[in-house]
CSV table of C-alpha atoms and ligand atoms in Angstrom, one decimal:
chain,number,residue,atom,x,y,z
A,1,UNK,CA,18.7,21.0,18.4
A,2,UNK,CA,15.6,20.4,20.6
A,3,UNK,CA,17.0,17.2,22.3
A,4,UNK,CA,15.8,17.3,25.9
A,5,UNK,CA,17.1,14.0,27.4
A,6,UNK,CA,19.7,11.4,26.8
A,7,UNK,CA,19.1,7.7,27.6
A,8,UNK,CA,22.3,6.1,28.9
A,9,UNK,CA,23.9,5.0,32.1
A,10,UNK,CA,21.4,4.6,34.9
A,11,UNK,CA,18.4,4.1,32.6
A,12,UNK,CA,16.6,0.8,32.3
A,13,UNK,CA,15.0,0.0,28.9
A,14,UNK,CA,12.6,-2.7,27.9
A,15,UNK,CA,12.8,-3.8,24.2
A,16,UNK,CA,10.1,-6.1,22.8
A,17,UNK,CA,11.3,-8.3,20.0
A,18,UNK,CA,14.9,-7.7,21.2
A,19,UNK,CA,16.3,-10.8,19.5
A,20,UNK,CA,15.1,-9.6,16.1
A,21,UNK,CA,17.2,-8.0,13.4
A,22,UNK,CA,16.6,-4.2,14.0
A,23,UNK,CA,15.8,-4.6,17.7
A,24,UNK,CA,19.0,-6.5,18.4
A,25,UNK,CA,21.1,-3.7,16.8
A,26,UNK,CA,19.1,-1.3,18.9
A,27,UNK,CA,19.8,-3.3,22.1
A,28,UNK,CA,23.6,-3.1,21.2
A,29,UNK,CA,23.4,0.7,20.8
A,30,UNK,CA,21.6,1.1,24.1
A,31,UNK,CA,24.1,-1.1,25.9
A,32,UNK,CA,26.9,0.9,24.3
A,33,UNK,CA,25.4,4.0,25.9
A,34,UNK,CA,25.5,2.4,29.3
A,35,UNK,CA,21.8,1.5,29.6
A,36,UNK,CA,20.5,-1.6,31.3
A,37,UNK,CA,18.4,-3.5,28.8
A,38,UNK,CA,15.7,-6.2,29.2
A,39,UNK,CA,14.6,-7.9,25.9
A,40,UNK,CA,11.5,-10.0,25.5
A,41,UNK,CA,11.2,-12.3,22.5
A,42,UNK,CA,9.3,-15.5,21.6
A,43,UNK,CA,11.7,-16.1,18.7
A,44,UNK,CA,8.9,-16.4,16.1
A,45,UNK,CA,11.1,-14.6,13.6
A,46,UNK,CA,14.1,-13.6,15.7
A,47,UNK,CA,16.9,-15.7,17.1
A,48,UNK,CA,19.0,-16.2,20.2
A,49,UNK,CA,22.0,-16.0,17.8
A,50,UNK,CA,21.4,-12.2,17.3
A,51,UNK,CA,22.1,-11.6,21.0
A,52,UNK,CA,24.5,-14.5,21.6
A,53,UNK,CA,27.5,-12.0,21.8
A,54,UNK,CA,25.8,-10.4,24.9
A,55,UNK,CA,26.1,-13.6,27.0
A,56,UNK,CA,27.8,-12.6,30.2
A,57,UNK,CA,26.8,-8.9,29.8
A,58,UNK,CA,25.5,-8.0,33.3
A,59,UNK,CA,23.4,-5.1,31.9
A,60,UNK,CA,21.5,-7.4,29.5
A,61,UNK,CA,18.6,-9.8,30.2
A,62,UNK,CA,16.8,-11.9,27.6
A,63,UNK,CA,13.4,-13.2,28.5
A,64,UNK,CA,11.6,-15.8,26.4
A,65,UNK,CA,7.9,-14.8,26.4
A,66,UNK,CA,5.1,-14.2,24.0
A,67,UNK,CA,3.8,-10.6,24.5
A,68,UNK,CA,0.3,-11.5,23.4
A,69,UNK,CA,-0.1,-13.9,26.3
A,70,UNK,CA,0.3,-11.2,28.9
A,71,UNK,CA,3.6,-9.7,30.1
A,72,UNK,CA,5.9,-12.0,32.1
A,73,UNK,CA,6.9,-10.8,35.6
A,74,UNK,CA,9.2,-7.8,35.0
A,75,UNK,CA,10.2,-6.4,38.4
A,76,UNK,CA,11.5,-2.9,38.7
A,77,UNK,CA,10.7,0.3,36.8
A,78,UNK,CA,11.6,1.0,33.1
A,79,UNK,CA,12.6,4.4,32.0
A,80,UNK,CA,11.7,3.6,28.4
A,81,UNK,CA,9.8,0.9,26.6
A,82,UNK,CA,10.6,0.2,22.9
A,83,UNK,CA,7.9,-1.9,21.2
A,84,UNK,CA,9.7,-3.5,18.3
A,85,UNK,CA,8.2,-7.0,18.3
A,86,UNK,CA,6.4,-8.0,15.1
A,87,UNK,CA,7.0,-10.3,12.2
A,88,UNK,CA,7.8,-7.8,9.4
A,89,UNK,CA,8.5,-9.7,6.1
A,90,UNK,CA,5.7,-9.7,3.5
A,91,UNK,CA,6.0,-13.5,3.4
A,92,UNK,CA,5.0,-13.5,7.1
A,93,UNK,CA,1.7,-11.7,6.2
A,94,UNK,CA,0.3,-14.9,4.8
A,95,UNK,CA,2.2,-17.3,7.1
A,96,UNK,CA,1.6,-15.5,10.5
A,97,UNK,CA,-1.5,-13.3,10.1
A,98,UNK,CA,-3.0,-13.9,13.5
A,99,UNK,CA,0.4,-13.5,15.3
A,100,UNK,CA,0.9,-10.2,13.5
A,101,UNK,CA,-2.6,-8.9,14.4
A,102,UNK,CA,-2.1,-10.0,18.0
A,103,UNK,CA,1.3,-8.5,18.6
A,104,UNK,CA,0.2,-5.2,17.1
A,105,UNK,CA,-3.0,-5.1,19.2
A,106,UNK,CA,-2.8,-7.1,22.4
A,107,UNK,CA,1.0,-6.8,22.6
A,108,UNK,CA,0.9,-3.0,22.0
A,109,UNK,CA,-1.9,-2.5,24.6
A,110,UNK,CA,0.0,-4.6,27.2
A,111,UNK,CA,3.2,-2.5,26.8
A,112,UNK,CA,1.3,0.8,26.7
A,113,UNK,CA,-0.3,-0.1,30.1
A,114,UNK,CA,3.1,-1.0,31.5
A,115,UNK,CA,4.5,2.3,30.2
A,116,UNK,CA,1.7,4.2,32.0
A,117,UNK,CA,2.4,2.3,35.3
A,118,UNK,CA,6.2,3.1,35.0
A,119,UNK,CA,5.8,6.6,33.6
A,120,UNK,CA,8.2,5.4,30.9
A,121,UNK,CA,8.8,6.9,27.5
A,122,UNK,CA,7.1,4.6,25.0
A,123,UNK,CA,8.6,4.2,21.5
A,124,UNK,CA,6.7,2.2,18.9
A,125,UNK,CA,8.3,0.8,15.7
A,126,UNK,CA,5.8,1.7,13.0
A,127,UNK,CA,6.4,1.4,9.3
A,128,UNK,CA,6.3,3.0,5.9
A,129,UNK,CA,3.5,0.4,5.3
A,130,UNK,CA,1.3,2.9,7.1
A,131,UNK,CA,1.3,4.7,3.8
A,132,UNK,CA,0.2,1.6,1.9
A,133,UNK,CA,0.6,2.0,-1.9
A,134,UNK,CA,1.2,5.7,-1.6
A,135,UNK,CA,-0.4,8.3,-4.0
A,136,UNK,CA,1.9,11.0,-2.6
A,137,UNK,CA,5.6,10.9,-3.3
A,138,UNK,CA,7.8,11.2,-1.3
A,139,UNK,CA,5.8,10.4,1.8
A,140,UNK,CA,5.5,13.1,4.6
A,141,UNK,CA,4.2,12.1,8.0
A,142,UNK,CA,1.1,14.2,7.3
A,143,UNK,CA,0.0,11.8,4.5
A,144,UNK,CA,-2.7,9.4,5.6
A,145,UNK,CA,-1.8,6.7,3.2
A,146,UNK,CA,-3.6,4.4,0.7
A,147,UNK,CA,-4.0,1.1,2.4
A,148,UNK,CA,-6.2,-1.8,1.3
A,149,UNK,CA,-7.9,-2.5,4.7
A,150,UNK,CA,-8.6,-6.2,4.0
A,151,UNK,CA,-6.0,-7.3,1.4
A,152,UNK,CA,-3.1,-9.7,2.2
A,153,UNK,CA,-0.9,-6.9,3.5
A,154,UNK,CA,-3.7,-5.5,5.8
A,155,UNK,CA,-2.8,-7.7,8.8
A,156,UNK,CA,0.5,-5.9,9.1
A,157,UNK,CA,-0.5,-2.4,7.8
A,158,UNK,CA,-3.6,-2.2,9.9
A,159,UNK,CA,-2.0,-3.6,13.0
A,160,UNK,CA,0.7,-1.0,12.8
A,161,UNK,CA,-1.9,1.7,12.1
A,162,UNK,CA,-3.8,0.4,15.2
A,163,UNK,CA,-0.6,0.6,17.2
A,164,UNK,CA,-0.1,4.2,16.1
A,165,UNK,CA,-3.7,5.0,17.0
A,166,UNK,CA,-3.3,3.3,20.4
A,167,UNK,CA,0.0,5.1,21.1
A,168,UNK,CA,-1.5,8.5,20.3
A,169,UNK,CA,-4.6,7.7,22.4
A,170,UNK,CA,-2.4,6.9,25.4
A,171,UNK,CA,-0.5,10.1,24.8
A,172,UNK,CA,-3.6,12.2,24.7
A,173,UNK,CA,-5.7,10.4,27.4
A,174,UNK,CA,-3.0,9.5,29.9
A,175,UNK,CA,-0.4,12.1,29.0
A,176,UNK,CA,2.0,9.2,28.2
A,177,UNK,CA,5.4,10.3,26.8
A,178,UNK,CA,5.4,8.6,23.3
A,179,UNK,CA,7.3,8.3,20.1
A,180,UNK,CA,6.5,6.6,16.8
A,181,UNK,CA,9.1,5.8,14.2
A,182,UNK,CA,8.0,5.0,10.7
A,183,UNK,CA,10.7,2.7,9.5
A,184,UNK,CA,11.5,2.5,5.7
A,185,UNK,CA,13.1,-0.7,4.2
A,186,UNK,CA,16.1,-1.4,6.4
A,187,UNK,CA,18.7,-4.1,5.8
A,188,UNK,CA,22.0,-5.3,7.3
A,189,UNK,CA,23.7,-8.1,9.2
A,190,UNK,CA,21.4,-10.4,11.2
A,191,UNK,CA,18.7,-10.6,8.6
A,192,UNK,CA,17.8,-14.2,7.8
A,193,UNK,CA,18.7,-15.5,4.3
A,194,UNK,CA,15.2,-17.1,4.2
A,195,UNK,CA,13.5,-14.0,5.6
A,196,UNK,CA,11.7,-13.5,2.2
A,197,UNK,CA,12.4,-9.7,1.9
A,198,UNK,CA,14.1,-8.5,-1.3
A,199,UNK,CA,17.6,-7.7,0.0
A,200,UNK,CA,18.3,-10.9,2.0
A,201,UNK,CA,16.7,-13.0,-0.8
A,202,UNK,CA,18.7,-11.4,-3.6
A,203,UNK,CA,22.0,-11.6,-1.6
A,204,UNK,CA,21.4,-15.3,-0.7
A,205,UNK,CA,20.6,-16.0,-4.4
A,206,UNK,CA,23.6,-14.1,-5.6
A,207,UNK,CA,25.9,-16.0,-3.3
A,208,UNK,CA,24.5,-19.3,-4.3
A,209,UNK,CA,24.7,-18.5,-8.0
A,210,UNK,CA,21.0,-19.1,-8.5
A,211,UNK,CA,18.7,-16.6,-10.3
A,212,UNK,CA,17.6,-13.4,-8.5
A,213,UNK,CA,13.8,-13.5,-8.4
A,214,UNK,CA,12.7,-10.0,-9.2
A,215,UNK,CA,8.9,-9.7,-9.0
A,216,UNK,CA,6.9,-8.1,-11.8
A,217,UNK,CA,8.9,-5.8,-14.1
A,218,UNK,CA,11.1,-4.8,-11.2
A,219,UNK,CA,10.2,-1.1,-11.8
A,220,UNK,CA,8.8,-0.8,-8.3
A,221,UNK,CA,11.0,1.2,-6.0
A,222,UNK,CA,12.0,1.2,-2.3
A,223,UNK,CA,14.4,3.5,-0.4
A,224,UNK,CA,16.9,1.4,1.4
A,225,UNK,CA,18.5,2.1,4.8
A,226,UNK,CA,21.5,0.4,6.4
A,227,UNK,CA,20.6,-0.7,9.9
A,228,UNK,CA,23.2,1.5,11.6
A,229,UNK,CA,21.5,4.6,10.2
A,230,UNK,CA,18.1,3.5,11.3
A,231,UNK,CA,19.3,2.8,14.9
A,232,UNK,CA,20.9,6.2,15.1
A,233,UNK,CA,17.6,7.7,14.1
A,234,UNK,CA,15.7,5.6,16.6
A,235,UNK,CA,17.9,6.7,19.5
A,236,UNK,CA,17.7,10.4,18.4
A,237,UNK,CA,13.9,10.0,18.5
A,238,UNK,CA,14.1,8.3,21.9
A,239,UNK,CA,16.1,11.2,23.2
A,240,UNK,CA,13.7,13.8,21.8
A,241,UNK,CA,10.3,14.7,23.2
A,242,UNK,CA,8.6,14.2,19.8
A,243,UNK,CA,5.3,12.3,20.5
A,244,UNK,CA,4.0,11.5,17.0
A,245,UNK,CA,5.2,9.7,13.9
A,246,UNK,CA,8.6,10.5,12.4
A,247,UNK,CA,9.9,8.9,9.2
A,248,UNK,CA,13.3,7.2,9.4
A,249,UNK,CA,15.1,6.0,6.3
A,250,UNK,CA,17.1,7.3,3.4
A,251,UNK,CA,16.4,8.9,0.0
A,252,UNK,CA,18.3,6.1,-1.7
A,253,UNK,CA,15.3,5.2,-3.9
A,254,UNK,CA,16.1,2.3,-6.3
A,255,UNK,CA,14.1,0.0,-8.5
A,256,UNK,CA,14.1,-3.7,-7.6
A,257,UNK,CA,15.7,-4.5,-11.0
A,258,UNK,CA,18.5,-2.1,-10.3
A,259,UNK,CA,18.8,-3.4,-6.7
A,260,UNK,CA,19.2,-6.9,-8.0
A,261,UNK,CA,21.8,-5.9,-10.6
A,262,UNK,CA,23.7,-3.9,-7.9
A,263,UNK,CA,23.8,-6.9,-5.6
A,264,UNK,CA,25.0,-9.3,-8.4
A,265,UNK,CA,27.8,-6.8,-9.1
A,266,UNK,CA,28.8,-6.2,-5.4
A,267,UNK,CA,28.7,-10.0,-4.7
A,268,UNK,CA,30.9,-10.7,-7.7
A,269,UNK,CA,28.2,-13.2,-8.8
A,270,UNK,CA,27.2,-14.5,-12.2
A,271,UNK,CA,23.6,-15.1,-11.2
A,272,UNK,CA,21.0,-14.2,-13.9
A,273,UNK,CA,17.9,-12.1,-13.0
A,274,UNK,CA,14.6,-13.8,-13.5
A,275,UNK,CA,11.2,-12.0,-13.6
A,276,UNK,CA,8.6,-13.8,-11.4
A,277,UNK,CA,5.0,-13.2,-10.5
A,278,UNK,CA,4.4,-10.1,-8.3
A,279,UNK,CA,2.5,-10.3,-5.1
A,280,UNK,CA,-0.9,-8.5,-4.9
A,281,UNK,CA,-1.1,-5.0,-3.5
A,282,UNK,CA,2.7,-4.6,-3.7
A,283,UNK,CA,3.4,-0.8,-3.3
A,284,UNK,CA,4.7,0.8,-6.5
A,285,UNK,CA,7.1,3.3,-4.9
A,286,UNK,CA,8.4,4.4,-1.5
A,287,UNK,CA,10.6,7.2,-0.4
A,288,UNK,CA,10.5,9.0,3.0
A,289,UNK,CA,10.2,12.8,3.2
A,290,UNK,CA,12.9,13.3,5.8
A,291,UNK,CA,12.2,17.0,6.5
A,292,UNK,CA,10.7,16.3,10.0
A,293,UNK,CA,13.5,13.9,11.0
A,294,UNK,CA,16.1,16.5,10.0
A,295,UNK,CA,14.4,19.4,11.6
A,296,UNK,CA,13.3,17.7,14.9
A,297,UNK,CA,16.1,15.2,15.4
A,298,UNK,CA,19.0,16.5,13.4
A,299,UNK,CA,18.9,13.0,11.6
A,300,UNK,CA,21.1,12.5,8.5
A,301,UNK,CA,21.7,9.0,7.1
A,302,UNK,CA,25.4,8.3,6.5
A,303,UNK,CA,25.8,4.9,4.8
A,304,UNK,CA,25.3,4.6,1.1
A,305,UNK,CA,23.8,1.6,-0.7
A,306,UNK,CA,27.1,0.2,-2.0
A,307,UNK,CA,28.8,0.4,1.4
A,308,UNK,CA,25.8,-1.0,3.3
A,309,UNK,CA,25.1,-3.8,0.8
A,310,UNK,CA,28.8,-4.8,0.7
A,311,UNK,CA,28.8,-5.1,4.5
A,312,UNK,CA,25.6,-7.1,4.4
A,313,UNK,CA,27.0,-9.4,1.7
A,314,UNK,CA,30.1,-10.0,3.8
A,315,UNK,CA,27.9,-11.0,6.7
A,316,UNK,CA,25.9,-13.4,4.5
A,317,UNK,CA,29.2,-14.9,3.3
A,318,UNK,CA,30.3,-15.6,6.9
A,319,UNK,CA,26.9,-17.4,7.5
A,320,UNK,CA,27.3,-19.6,4.4
A,321,UNK,CA,31.0,-20.3,5.3
A,322,UNK,CA,29.9,-21.3,8.9
A,323,UNK,CA,27.2,-23.7,7.5
A,324,UNK,CA,29.7,-25.5,5.2
B,1,NAD,P1,12.4,-9.2,13.1
B,1,NAD,O1,11.4,-10.3,12.7
B,1,NAD,O2,13.8,-9.6,12.9
B,1,NAD,O3,12.2,-8.7,14.6
B,1,NAD,C1,11.0,-8.8,15.3
B,1,NAD,C2,11.2,-9.6,16.6
B,1,NAD,O4,9.9,-9.6,17.3
B,1,NAD,C3,11.6,-11.0,16.4
B,1,NAD,O5,12.7,-11.3,17.2
B,1,NAD,C4,10.4,-11.8,16.8
B,1,NAD,O6,10.7,-13.1,17.3
B,1,NAD,C5,9.8,-10.9,17.9
B,1,NAD,N1,8.4,-11.1,18.1
B,1,NAD,C6,7.4,-11.2,17.2
B,1,NAD,N2,6.2,-11.4,17.8
B,1,NAD,C7,6.4,-11.5,19.2
B,1,NAD,C8,5.6,-11.7,20.3
B,1,NAD,N3,4.3,-12.0,20.2
B,1,NAD,N4,6.3,-11.8,21.5
B,1,NAD,C9,7.6,-11.6,21.6
B,1,NAD,N5,8.4,-11.3,20.6
B,1,NAD,C10,7.8,-11.3,19.3
B,1,NAD,O7,12.0,-8.0,12.2
B,1,NAD,P2,12.8,-6.6,12.0
B,1,NAD,O8,12.9,-6.3,10.5
B,1,NAD,O9,13.9,-6.4,12.8
B,1,NAD,O10,11.6,-5.6,12.5
B,1,NAD,C11,11.6,-5.1,13.8
B,1,NAD,C12,10.5,-4.1,14.0
B,1,NAD,O11,10.7,-3.0,13.1
B,1,NAD,C13,9.1,-4.7,13.7
B,1,NAD,O12,8.2,-4.1,14.6
B,1,NAD,C14,8.9,-4.2,12.3
B,1,NAD,O13,7.5,-4.1,12.0
B,1,NAD,C15,9.5,-2.9,12.3
B,1,NAD,N6,9.9,-2.5,10.9
B,1,NAD,C16,11.0,-3.0,10.3
B,1,NAD,C17,11.3,-2.7,9.0
B,1,NAD,C18,12.6,-3.2,8.3
B,1,NAD,O14,12.8,-2.8,7.1
B,1,NAD,N7,13.4,-4.1,8.9
B,1,NAD,C19,10.5,-1.7,8.3
B,1,NAD,C20,9.4,-1.2,9.0
B,1,NAD,C21,9.1,-1.6,10.2
B,2,UDP,N1,10.7,-8.5,-4.2
B,2,UDP,C1,11.2,-9.1,-5.3
B,2,UDP,N2,11.7,-10.4,-5.1
B,2,UDP,C2,11.8,-11.0,-3.9
B,2,UDP,C3,11.2,-10.3,-2.8
B,2,UDP,C4,10.7,-9.0,-3.0
B,2,UDP,O1,11.3,-8.6,-6.4
B,2,UDP,O2,12.2,-12.2,-3.8
B,2,UDP,C5,10.2,-7.1,-4.4
B,2,UDP,C6,8.7,-6.9,-3.9
B,2,UDP,O3,7.9,-7.2,-5.0
B,2,UDP,C7,8.7,-5.5,-3.5
B,2,UDP,C8,10.1,-5.2,-3.1
B,2,UDP,O4,10.9,-6.2,-3.6
B,2,UDP,O5,8.3,-4.7,-4.6
B,2,UDP,C9,10.4,-5.0,-1.7
B,2,UDP,O6,9.9,-6.1,-1.0
B,2,UDP,P1,10.3,-6.5,0.5
B,2,UDP,O7,9.6,-7.8,0.8
B,2,UDP,O8,11.7,-6.4,0.7
B,2,UDP,O9,9.7,-5.3,1.4
B,2,UDP,P2,8.3,-4.5,1.3
B,2,UDP,O10,8.8,-3.1,1.1
B,2,UDP,O11,7.4,-5.0,0.3
B,2,UDP,O12,7.8,-4.7,2.7
């Protein structure tokens, strides 16, 4: 396996968006390896609660700052910078368009500059949205995608594509040590019930006994990944010397109608399913081609949908019990 380094004890890592869902799990995994971690977050979609369990951890620092207003003072050198900050739910695409564009452009450039100064490895959290509404299935990294450049999803899709372009330009021009992970739909504990994405929405509805709002006919598919699998993939990529995009996800492709039924069953709910209007430009299908992740990283997802969704439902139950 071509792994050439291992980030752990003695390494200092900067994580942007560190109080978010995926980033906070990544922070936990880095700390578990012995790294020192500094997280920057403005809490626009994340929460201090996601890292509350790290209070008193001497190797963890949380800094409240908006990346798009220039980096706050960050003394000392970082060995790696993980750029994970960005609102990511399609409901944010209309609520926070400027914030998404800025964090994917100004925020990305600020962190790339810092990575050059520190000679740090720079890992950028990209997305399966880079493929838009794909005409190739499953999607290999070599596919350039089918993105509407000015539709309602474009603020997110294009800012991630810009971030990829910027990352590769810094790699080519400055010789920066880079990595790009194209993340497919990931779910798990610490997602917000009002996040707007399908899985937290369906779980919240199933636990409340209200109808599950499946958009369109529900025949559209996604391939769903439990957060622990994604974080393992991210760390494998971080440890590698792979500079360009690598898909990370699973081949658990499921229609939204089947996903809603599965969540109803696993939650022991009697909620009905209601078909509602579908958002424009919603991708029809999505499944990663994992060949590169397997070959280059030795990545293999381990958590199936029933297990991952059950764990997530349990987490949402603890949230609703706590609020009663
Ligand atoms: P999230 O919203 O929980 O995490 C993003 C974090 O970034 C939040 O804590 C937010 O407050 C912070 N943030 C946003 N703008 C910021 C700014 N200007 N300055 C400082 N902090 C800022 O979302 P997530 O689902 O955990 O996604 C994390 C990353 O992974 C994002 O970059 C997202 O685009 C990417 N991604 C996630 C998925 C997924 O399925 N969860 C899929 C593809 C890509
Ligand atoms: N979706 C749905 N009901 C919801 C939220 C989403 O049917 O309440 C559908 C949406 O139309 C899309 C799929 O679920 O086809 C995945 O949406 P999500 O927002 O989770 O992520 P995306 O992959 O679109 O970024």
